[in-house]
Structures are given as C-alpha cells and as structure tokens.
Amino acid sequence: MRLELGRRADYAIRATVDLSRSHGDDGRRKARAIADEMDIPASYVPQILADLVRAGIATSQAGPDGGYALARQPSEITLLEVLEAVDGAEASTSCVLRGGPCRWEDVCAVHVPWARAQHALLDELGRTTLADIVAIDGQLDAGTFVLPAEIAPPRTPPRVGS
C-alpha cells in the first residue's frame, strides 16, 4: 500500500522547513533561495508560497529587503495546516474501493476501518509541528537521529511461490 504526498504538498513542506530554519535577524527568505536550498523547481515556489500566505502560515514583503517568513513560530504551525494550505481540508468523498461494489447508499464494508485510519493520520499530522520536523531534520543532518522503537520497518510482502 502506498501513502504518498503529492508534489504540491511535498514542496510546501520543504518550503516551510526552510522558512522554519534560522536565516538571520528577520528570517525573510527570497523565493529563489528557498528553491535552491530545498531543491524545488523555481517555477513552483511562488505558487506554493502564495498558498501559504493565503492560509496565514507565511507572510510576504515586497522590495529588495523583502521576502517570505513564517507568520507564527514553527512550534505553532502543524504539518496538517501546511498540507491543508496546498491540498485543501476536504476529506475524500470517493469510495475507498474505487467504485467497487458498495452495498449501502453512503457506506461500504471498508468505510469504518478506513475512516478510523484516516482520522488517526490526521490526528498525528495535527500534533506534529514544523519545530518537530526541523528538529528531526537537524538530527538527520548530524547523524544522530534514532528511529523510534514503535516505528517498525516496512513489512516485506511474502514472495510468490514460497
């Protein structure tokens, strides 16, 4: 099973991580600097940053001394807020079975366990702040990050014919 971020969400997280790092007195960053530092195509950065500004996550200031900065402290911005800024807050209304045989008008057999898993994911993203992400990123850079014990490595599917 694959749970992956879309391109916009990936770039939004990268941009906010960059804005969360200390970059001098006022913390302002030019879009080009963010693109270069975080390996985001320069054409995407203004779009992503505009979404973050509209959502109240970032601020922008025009001019030679301008740039982008976080609107709040990294400890006050959740990963869920960042994702919702670029992907929207609406939950999917599509059947998880992708149009498969739903016997009920609004709920299929997989609806309840899928909804529980979705709520657990959203709860975790809502608890995780940019400060948490930046701390992990720093530990990864320093080579000191230790994977939490409750995070098991992905299971390897059984081999066919074994």
Short mmCIF file of N, CA, C and O in Angstrom, two decimals, residues 70-157:
data_model
loop_
_atom_site.label_atom_id
_atom_site.label_comp_id
_atom_site.label_asym_id
_atom_site.label_seq_id
_atom_site.Cartn_x
_atom_site.Cartn_y
_atom_site.Cartn_z
N LEU A 70 7.75 32.95 8.10
CA LEU A 70 6.62 32.32 8.76
C LEU A 70 5.81 33.38 9.49
O LEU A 70 6.36 34.33 10.04
N ALA A 71 4.50 33.21 9.51
CA ALA A 71 3.62 34.15 10.20
C ALA A 71 3.60 33.89 11.71
O ALA A 71 3.24 34.78 12.49
N ARG A 72 3.96 32.68 12.11
CA ARG A 72 3.98 32.28 13.52
C ARG A 72 5.25 31.46 13.76
O ARG A 72 5.93 31.07 12.83
N GLN A 73 5.49 31.16 14.99
CA GLN A 73 6.63 30.32 15.34
C GLN A 73 6.43 28.91 14.78
O GLN A 73 5.29 28.43 14.71
N PRO A 74 7.52 28.22 14.42
CA PRO A 74 7.40 26.85 13.91
C PRO A 74 6.68 25.91 14.87
O PRO A 74 5.99 25.00 14.44
N SER A 75 6.78 26.16 16.16
CA SER A 75 6.11 25.32 17.15
C SER A 75 4.60 25.54 17.17
O SER A 75 3.87 24.78 17.81
N GLU A 76 4.12 26.57 16.47
CA GLU A 76 2.70 26.88 16.44
C GLU A 76 2.04 26.53 15.11
O GLU A 76 0.86 26.81 14.92
N ILE A 77 2.79 25.93 14.20
CA ILE A 77 2.27 25.57 12.88
C ILE A 77 2.37 24.06 12.72
O ILE A 77 3.45 23.49 12.86
N THR A 78 1.24 23.42 12.44
CA THR A 78 1.25 21.97 12.32
C THR A 78 1.45 21.54 10.87
O THR A 78 1.17 22.28 9.92
N LEU A 79 1.91 20.33 10.74
CA LEU A 79 2.08 19.72 9.42
C LEU A 79 0.73 19.64 8.71
O LEU A 79 0.65 19.87 7.50
N LEU A 80 -0.33 19.38 9.46
CA LEU A 80 -1.66 19.33 8.87
C LEU A 80 -2.05 20.68 8.27
O LEU A 80 -2.60 20.73 7.16
N GLU A 81 -1.75 21.77 8.95
CA GLU A 81 -2.05 23.10 8.41
C GLU A 81 -1.34 23.33 7.08
O GLU A 81 -1.92 23.88 6.15
N VAL A 82 -0.09 22.94 7.01
CA VAL A 82 0.69 23.12 5.78
C VAL A 82 0.07 22.31 4.65
O VAL A 82 -0.12 22.82 3.54
N LEU A 83 -0.27 21.07 4.92
CA LEU A 83 -0.85 20.21 3.89
C LEU A 83 -2.20 20.74 3.44
O LEU A 83 -2.51 20.75 2.24
N GLU A 84 -3.02 21.19 4.38
CA GLU A 84 -4.34 21.72 4.03
C GLU A 84 -4.23 23.03 3.24
O GLU A 84 -5.09 23.34 2.42
N ALA A 85 -3.16 23.78 3.46
CA ALA A 85 -2.97 25.04 2.74
C ALA A 85 -2.82 24.81 1.24
O ALA A 85 -3.25 25.63 0.43
N VAL A 86 -2.22 23.70 0.86
CA VAL A 86 -1.98 23.44 -0.56
C VAL A 86 -2.91 22.40 -1.16
O VAL A 86 -3.14 22.39 -2.36
N ASP A 87 -3.44 21.51 -0.32
CA ASP A 87 -4.30 20.43 -0.83
C ASP A 87 -5.77 20.60 -0.45
O ASP A 87 -6.61 19.84 -0.92
N GLY A 88 -6.07 21.53 0.44
CA GLY A 88 -7.44 21.70 0.89
C GLY A 88 -7.72 20.83 2.09
O GLY A 88 -7.01 19.87 2.37
N ALA A 89 -8.79 21.17 2.80
CA ALA A 89 -9.14 20.46 4.03
C ALA A 89 -10.24 19.43 3.83
O ALA A 89 -10.61 18.74 4.76
N GLU A 90 -10.75 19.34 2.63
CA GLU A 90 -11.86 18.43 2.41
C GLU A 90 -11.41 16.98 2.46
O GLU A 90 -10.38 16.62 1.90
N ALA A 91 -12.18 16.18 3.13
CA ALA A 91 -11.94 14.74 3.13
C ALA A 91 -12.50 14.16 1.83
O ALA A 91 -13.45 14.69 1.27
N SER A 92 -11.91 13.11 1.39
CA SER A 92 -12.37 12.48 0.16
C SER A 92 -13.75 11.89 0.35
O SER A 92 -14.06 11.29 1.38
N THR A 93 -14.58 12.10 -0.65
CA THR A 93 -15.92 11.52 -0.60
C THR A 93 -16.03 10.31 -1.51
O THR A 93 -17.09 9.71 -1.62
N SER A 94 -14.93 9.96 -2.15
CA SER A 94 -14.93 8.80 -3.04
C SER A 94 -14.89 7.51 -2.23
O SER A 94 -14.27 7.45 -1.18
N CYS A 95 -15.51 6.49 -2.77
CA CYS A 95 -15.47 5.17 -2.12
C CYS A 95 -14.04 4.66 -2.14
O CYS A 95 -13.36 4.74 -3.17
N VAL A 96 -13.59 4.16 -1.03
CA VAL A 96 -12.24 3.65 -0.92
C VAL A 96 -12.03 2.45 -1.86
O VAL A 96 -10.92 2.15 -2.26
N LEU A 97 -13.10 1.79 -2.21
CA LEU A 97 -12.99 0.64 -3.12
C LEU A 97 -12.99 1.08 -4.58
O LEU A 97 -13.12 0.27 -5.47
N ARG A 98 -12.84 2.38 -4.80
CA ARG A 98 -12.73 2.96 -6.14
C ARG A 98 -13.86 2.54 -7.06
O ARG A 98 -13.64 2.02 -8.15
N GLY A 99 -15.06 2.77 -6.59
CA GLY A 99 -16.22 2.48 -7.42
C GLY A 99 -16.61 1.02 -7.40
O GLY A 99 -17.49 0.60 -8.14
N GLY A 100 -15.97 0.25 -6.53
CA GLY A 100 -16.30 -1.17 -6.41
C GLY A 100 -17.69 -1.34 -5.85
O GLY A 100 -18.42 -0.38 -5.63
N PRO A 101 -18.07 -2.56 -5.59
CA PRO A 101 -19.44 -2.85 -5.17
C PRO A 101 -19.76 -2.36 -3.76
O PRO A 101 -19.40 -2.98 -2.78
N CYS A 102 -20.39 -1.20 -3.66
CA CYS A 102 -20.88 -0.71 -2.37
C CYS A 102 -22.33 -1.14 -2.25
O CYS A 102 -23.14 -0.87 -3.12
N ARG A 103 -22.64 -1.83 -1.15
CA ARG A 103 -24.00 -2.33 -0.97
C ARG A 103 -24.88 -1.34 -0.24
O ARG A 103 -26.07 -1.51 -0.18
N TRP A 104 -24.28 -0.32 0.35
CA TRP A 104 -25.07 0.65 1.08
C TRP A 104 -24.98 1.99 0.37
O TRP A 104 -24.03 2.26 -0.35
N GLU A 105 -25.94 2.82 0.63
CA GLU A 105 -26.00 4.11 -0.06
C GLU A 105 -24.79 4.99 0.21
O GLU A 105 -24.20 5.55 -0.69
N ASP A 106 -24.37 5.12 1.48
CA ASP A 106 -23.28 6.02 1.83
C ASP A 106 -22.05 5.33 2.41
O ASP A 106 -21.04 5.98 2.61
N VAL A 107 -22.13 4.08 2.73
CA VAL A 107 -21.05 3.40 3.43
C VAL A 107 -20.80 2.04 2.79
O VAL A 107 -21.73 1.30 2.53
N CYS A 108 -19.51 1.75 2.55
CA CYS A 108 -19.16 0.41 2.05
C CYS A 108 -18.56 -0.38 3.20
O CYS A 108 -18.36 0.14 4.30
N ALA A 109 -18.23 -1.63 2.96
CA ALA A 109 -17.71 -2.51 4.01
C ALA A 109 -16.36 -2.05 4.56
O ALA A 109 -16.00 -2.36 5.69
N VAL A 110 -15.62 -1.29 3.80
CA VAL A 110 -14.30 -0.83 4.22
C VAL A 110 -14.35 0.57 4.85
O VAL A 110 -13.39 1.04 5.41
N HIS A 111 -15.51 1.20 4.80
CA HIS A 111 -15.64 2.59 5.24
C HIS A 111 -15.17 2.81 6.68
O HIS A 111 -14.38 3.72 6.94
N VAL A 112 -15.63 2.02 7.62
CA VAL A 112 -15.33 2.25 9.04
C VAL A 112 -13.83 2.09 9.33
O VAL A 112 -13.21 3.00 9.89
N PRO A 113 -13.19 0.98 8.95
CA PRO A 113 -11.75 0.89 9.26
C PRO A 113 -10.93 1.95 8.50
O PRO A 113 -9.95 2.47 9.04
N TRP A 114 -11.33 2.27 7.29
CA TRP A 114 -10.60 3.28 6.52
C TRP A 114 -10.75 4.66 7.18
O TRP A 114 -9.78 5.40 7.30
N ALA A 115 -11.96 4.99 7.63
CA ALA A 115 -12.19 6.27 8.29
C ALA A 115 -11.39 6.35 9.60
O ALA A 115 -10.82 7.40 9.92
N ARG A 116 -11.31 5.25 10.34
CA ARG A 116 -10.50 5.25 11.58
C ARG A 116 -9.04 5.51 11.27
O ARG A 116 -8.37 6.30 11.97
N ALA A 117 -8.53 4.87 10.24
CA ALA A 117 -7.13 5.07 9.86
C ALA A 117 -6.89 6.50 9.40
O ALA A 117 -5.88 7.13 9.75
N GLN A 118 -7.83 7.04 8.64
CA GLN A 118 -7.70 8.41 8.17
C GLN A 118 -7.71 9.40 9.35
O GLN A 118 -6.91 10.33 9.39
N HIS A 119 -8.59 9.17 10.31
CA HIS A 119 -8.64 10.05 11.49
C HIS A 119 -7.34 9.96 12.29
O HIS A 119 -6.84 10.98 12.79
N ALA A 120 -6.77 8.77 12.42
CA ALA A 120 -5.51 8.61 13.15
C ALA A 120 -4.39 9.36 12.44
O ALA A 120 -3.57 10.03 13.08
N LEU A 121 -4.34 9.28 11.12
CA LEU A 121 -3.33 10.00 10.35
C LEU A 121 -3.49 11.51 10.53
O LEU A 121 -2.53 12.23 10.81
N LEU A 122 -4.71 12.01 10.40
CA LEU A 122 -4.96 13.44 10.56
C LEU A 122 -4.63 13.92 11.97
O LEU A 122 -4.07 15.01 12.15
N ASP A 123 -4.93 13.10 12.97
CA ASP A 123 -4.59 13.45 14.35
C ASP A 123 -3.07 13.59 14.51
O ASP A 123 -2.59 14.53 15.14
N GLU A 124 -2.33 12.65 13.97
CA GLU A 124 -0.86 12.70 14.08
C GLU A 124 -0.30 13.92 13.34
O GLU A 124 0.58 14.61 13.86
N LEU A 125 -0.79 14.19 12.14
CA LEU A 125 -0.33 15.36 11.40
C LEU A 125 -0.69 16.66 12.13
O LEU A 125 0.07 17.63 12.08
N GLY A 126 -1.81 16.66 12.83
CA GLY A 126 -2.23 17.82 13.60
C GLY A 126 -1.43 18.03 14.87
O GLY A 126 -1.40 19.12 15.43
N ARG A 127 -0.80 16.98 15.36
CA ARG A 127 0.06 17.07 16.55
C ARG A 127 1.50 17.43 16.20
O ARG A 127 2.26 17.89 17.04
N THR A 128 1.90 17.16 14.97
CA THR A 128 3.28 17.37 14.55
C THR A 128 3.48 18.79 14.07
O THR A 128 2.79 19.24 13.16
N THR A 129 4.41 19.50 14.67
CA THR A 129 4.66 20.89 14.30
C THR A 129 5.89 21.00 13.39
O THR A 129 6.69 20.06 13.28
N LEU A 130 6.02 22.17 12.79
CA LEU A 130 7.22 22.42 11.99
C LEU A 130 8.47 22.35 12.85
O LEU A 130 9.52 21.91 12.38
N ALA A 131 8.37 22.77 14.11
CA ALA A 131 9.52 22.66 15.01
C ALA A 131 9.93 21.20 15.18
O ALA A 131 11.13 20.89 15.21
N ASP A 132 8.97 20.30 15.27
CA ASP A 132 9.28 18.87 15.36
C ASP A 132 10.02 18.39 14.12
O ASP A 132 11.01 17.65 14.21
N ILE A 133 9.53 18.82 12.95
CA ILE A 133 10.13 18.40 11.68
C ILE A 133 11.56 18.94 11.55
O ILE A 133 12.48 18.23 11.16
N VAL A 134 11.75 20.21 11.91
CA VAL A 134 13.08 20.83 11.83
C VAL A 134 14.04 20.14 12.80
O VAL A 134 15.22 19.93 12.47
N ALA A 135 13.56 19.76 13.98
CA ALA A 135 14.42 19.06 14.94
C ALA A 135 14.87 17.70 14.37
O ALA A 135 16.05 17.35 14.47
N ILE A 136 13.94 16.97 13.79
CA ILE A 136 14.30 15.68 13.19
C ILE A 136 15.27 15.88 12.03
O ILE A 136 16.26 15.16 11.89
N ASP A 137 15.00 16.90 11.21
CA ASP A 137 15.87 17.20 10.07
C ASP A 137 17.29 17.49 10.54
O ASP A 137 18.26 17.02 9.95
N GLY A 138 17.41 18.27 11.61
CA GLY A 138 18.73 18.57 12.16
C GLY A 138 19.44 17.33 12.67
O GLY A 138 20.65 17.17 12.47
N GLN A 139 18.69 16.44 13.31
CA GLN A 139 19.28 15.20 13.80
C GLN A 139 19.71 14.31 12.64
O GLN A 139 20.76 13.66 12.71
N LEU A 140 18.92 14.28 11.57
CA LEU A 140 19.30 13.51 10.39
C LEU A 140 20.59 14.05 9.79
O LEU A 140 21.50 13.29 9.43
N ASP A 141 20.69 15.39 9.67
CA ASP A 141 21.91 16.01 9.14
C ASP A 141 23.11 15.69 10.00
O ASP A 141 24.21 15.48 9.49
N ALA A 142 22.92 15.68 11.32
CA ALA A 142 24.03 15.42 12.25
C ALA A 142 24.34 13.93 12.40
O ALA A 142 25.33 13.56 13.03
N GLY A 143 23.47 13.09 11.86
CA GLY A 143 23.67 11.65 12.01
C GLY A 143 23.32 11.13 13.39
O GLY A 143 23.77 10.06 13.78
N THR A 144 22.50 11.87 14.13
CA THR A 144 22.15 11.46 15.49
C THR A 144 20.71 11.00 15.64
O THR A 144 20.29 10.66 16.75
N PHE A 145 19.96 10.99 14.56
CA PHE A 145 18.55 10.60 14.65
C PHE A 145 18.45 9.11 14.93
O PHE A 145 19.12 8.28 14.31
N VAL A 146 17.58 8.77 15.89
CA VAL A 146 17.31 7.37 16.23
C VAL A 146 15.84 7.12 15.93
O VAL A 146 14.96 7.82 16.45
N LEU A 147 15.57 6.15 15.09
CA LEU A 147 14.20 5.81 14.74
C LEU A 147 13.45 5.33 15.98
O LEU A 147 13.94 4.44 16.68
N PRO A 148 12.30 5.90 16.30
CA PRO A 148 11.57 5.47 17.49
C PRO A 148 11.23 3.97 17.42
O PRO A 148 10.94 3.44 16.35
N ALA A 149 11.26 3.33 18.57
CA ALA A 149 11.04 1.89 18.65
C ALA A 149 9.67 1.48 18.11
O ALA A 149 9.51 0.39 17.54
N GLU A 150 8.66 2.36 18.28
CA GLU A 150 7.31 1.99 17.83
C GLU A 150 7.16 2.05 16.31
O GLU A 150 6.13 1.65 15.78
N ILE A 151 8.16 2.55 15.63
CA ILE A 151 8.10 2.62 14.17
C ILE A 151 8.84 1.40 13.62
O ILE A 151 10.07 1.36 13.58
N ALA A 152 8.08 0.43 13.20
CA ALA A 152 8.68 -0.79 12.66
C ALA A 152 9.05 -0.57 11.20
O ALA A 152 8.39 0.18 10.50
N PRO A 153 10.10 -1.24 10.73
CA PRO A 153 10.40 -1.13 9.31
C PRO A 153 9.25 -1.71 8.49
O PRO A 153 8.49 -2.55 8.99
N PRO A 154 9.10 -1.25 7.26
CA PRO A 154 8.00 -1.77 6.43
C PRO A 154 8.09 -3.29 6.29
O PRO A 154 9.17 -3.85 6.20
N ARG A 155 6.92 -3.90 6.31
CA ARG A 155 6.87 -5.34 6.14
C ARG A 155 7.19 -5.71 4.71
O ARG A 155 6.79 -5.02 3.77
N THR A 156 7.93 -6.79 4.56
CA THR A 156 8.21 -7.29 3.22
C THR A 156 7.12 -8.27 2.85
O THR A 156 6.86 -9.22 3.60
N PRO A 157 6.46 -8.04 1.71
CA PRO A 157 5.41 -8.98 1.34
C PRO A 157 5.98 -10.37 1.06
O PRO A 157 7.14 -10.49 0.66
#
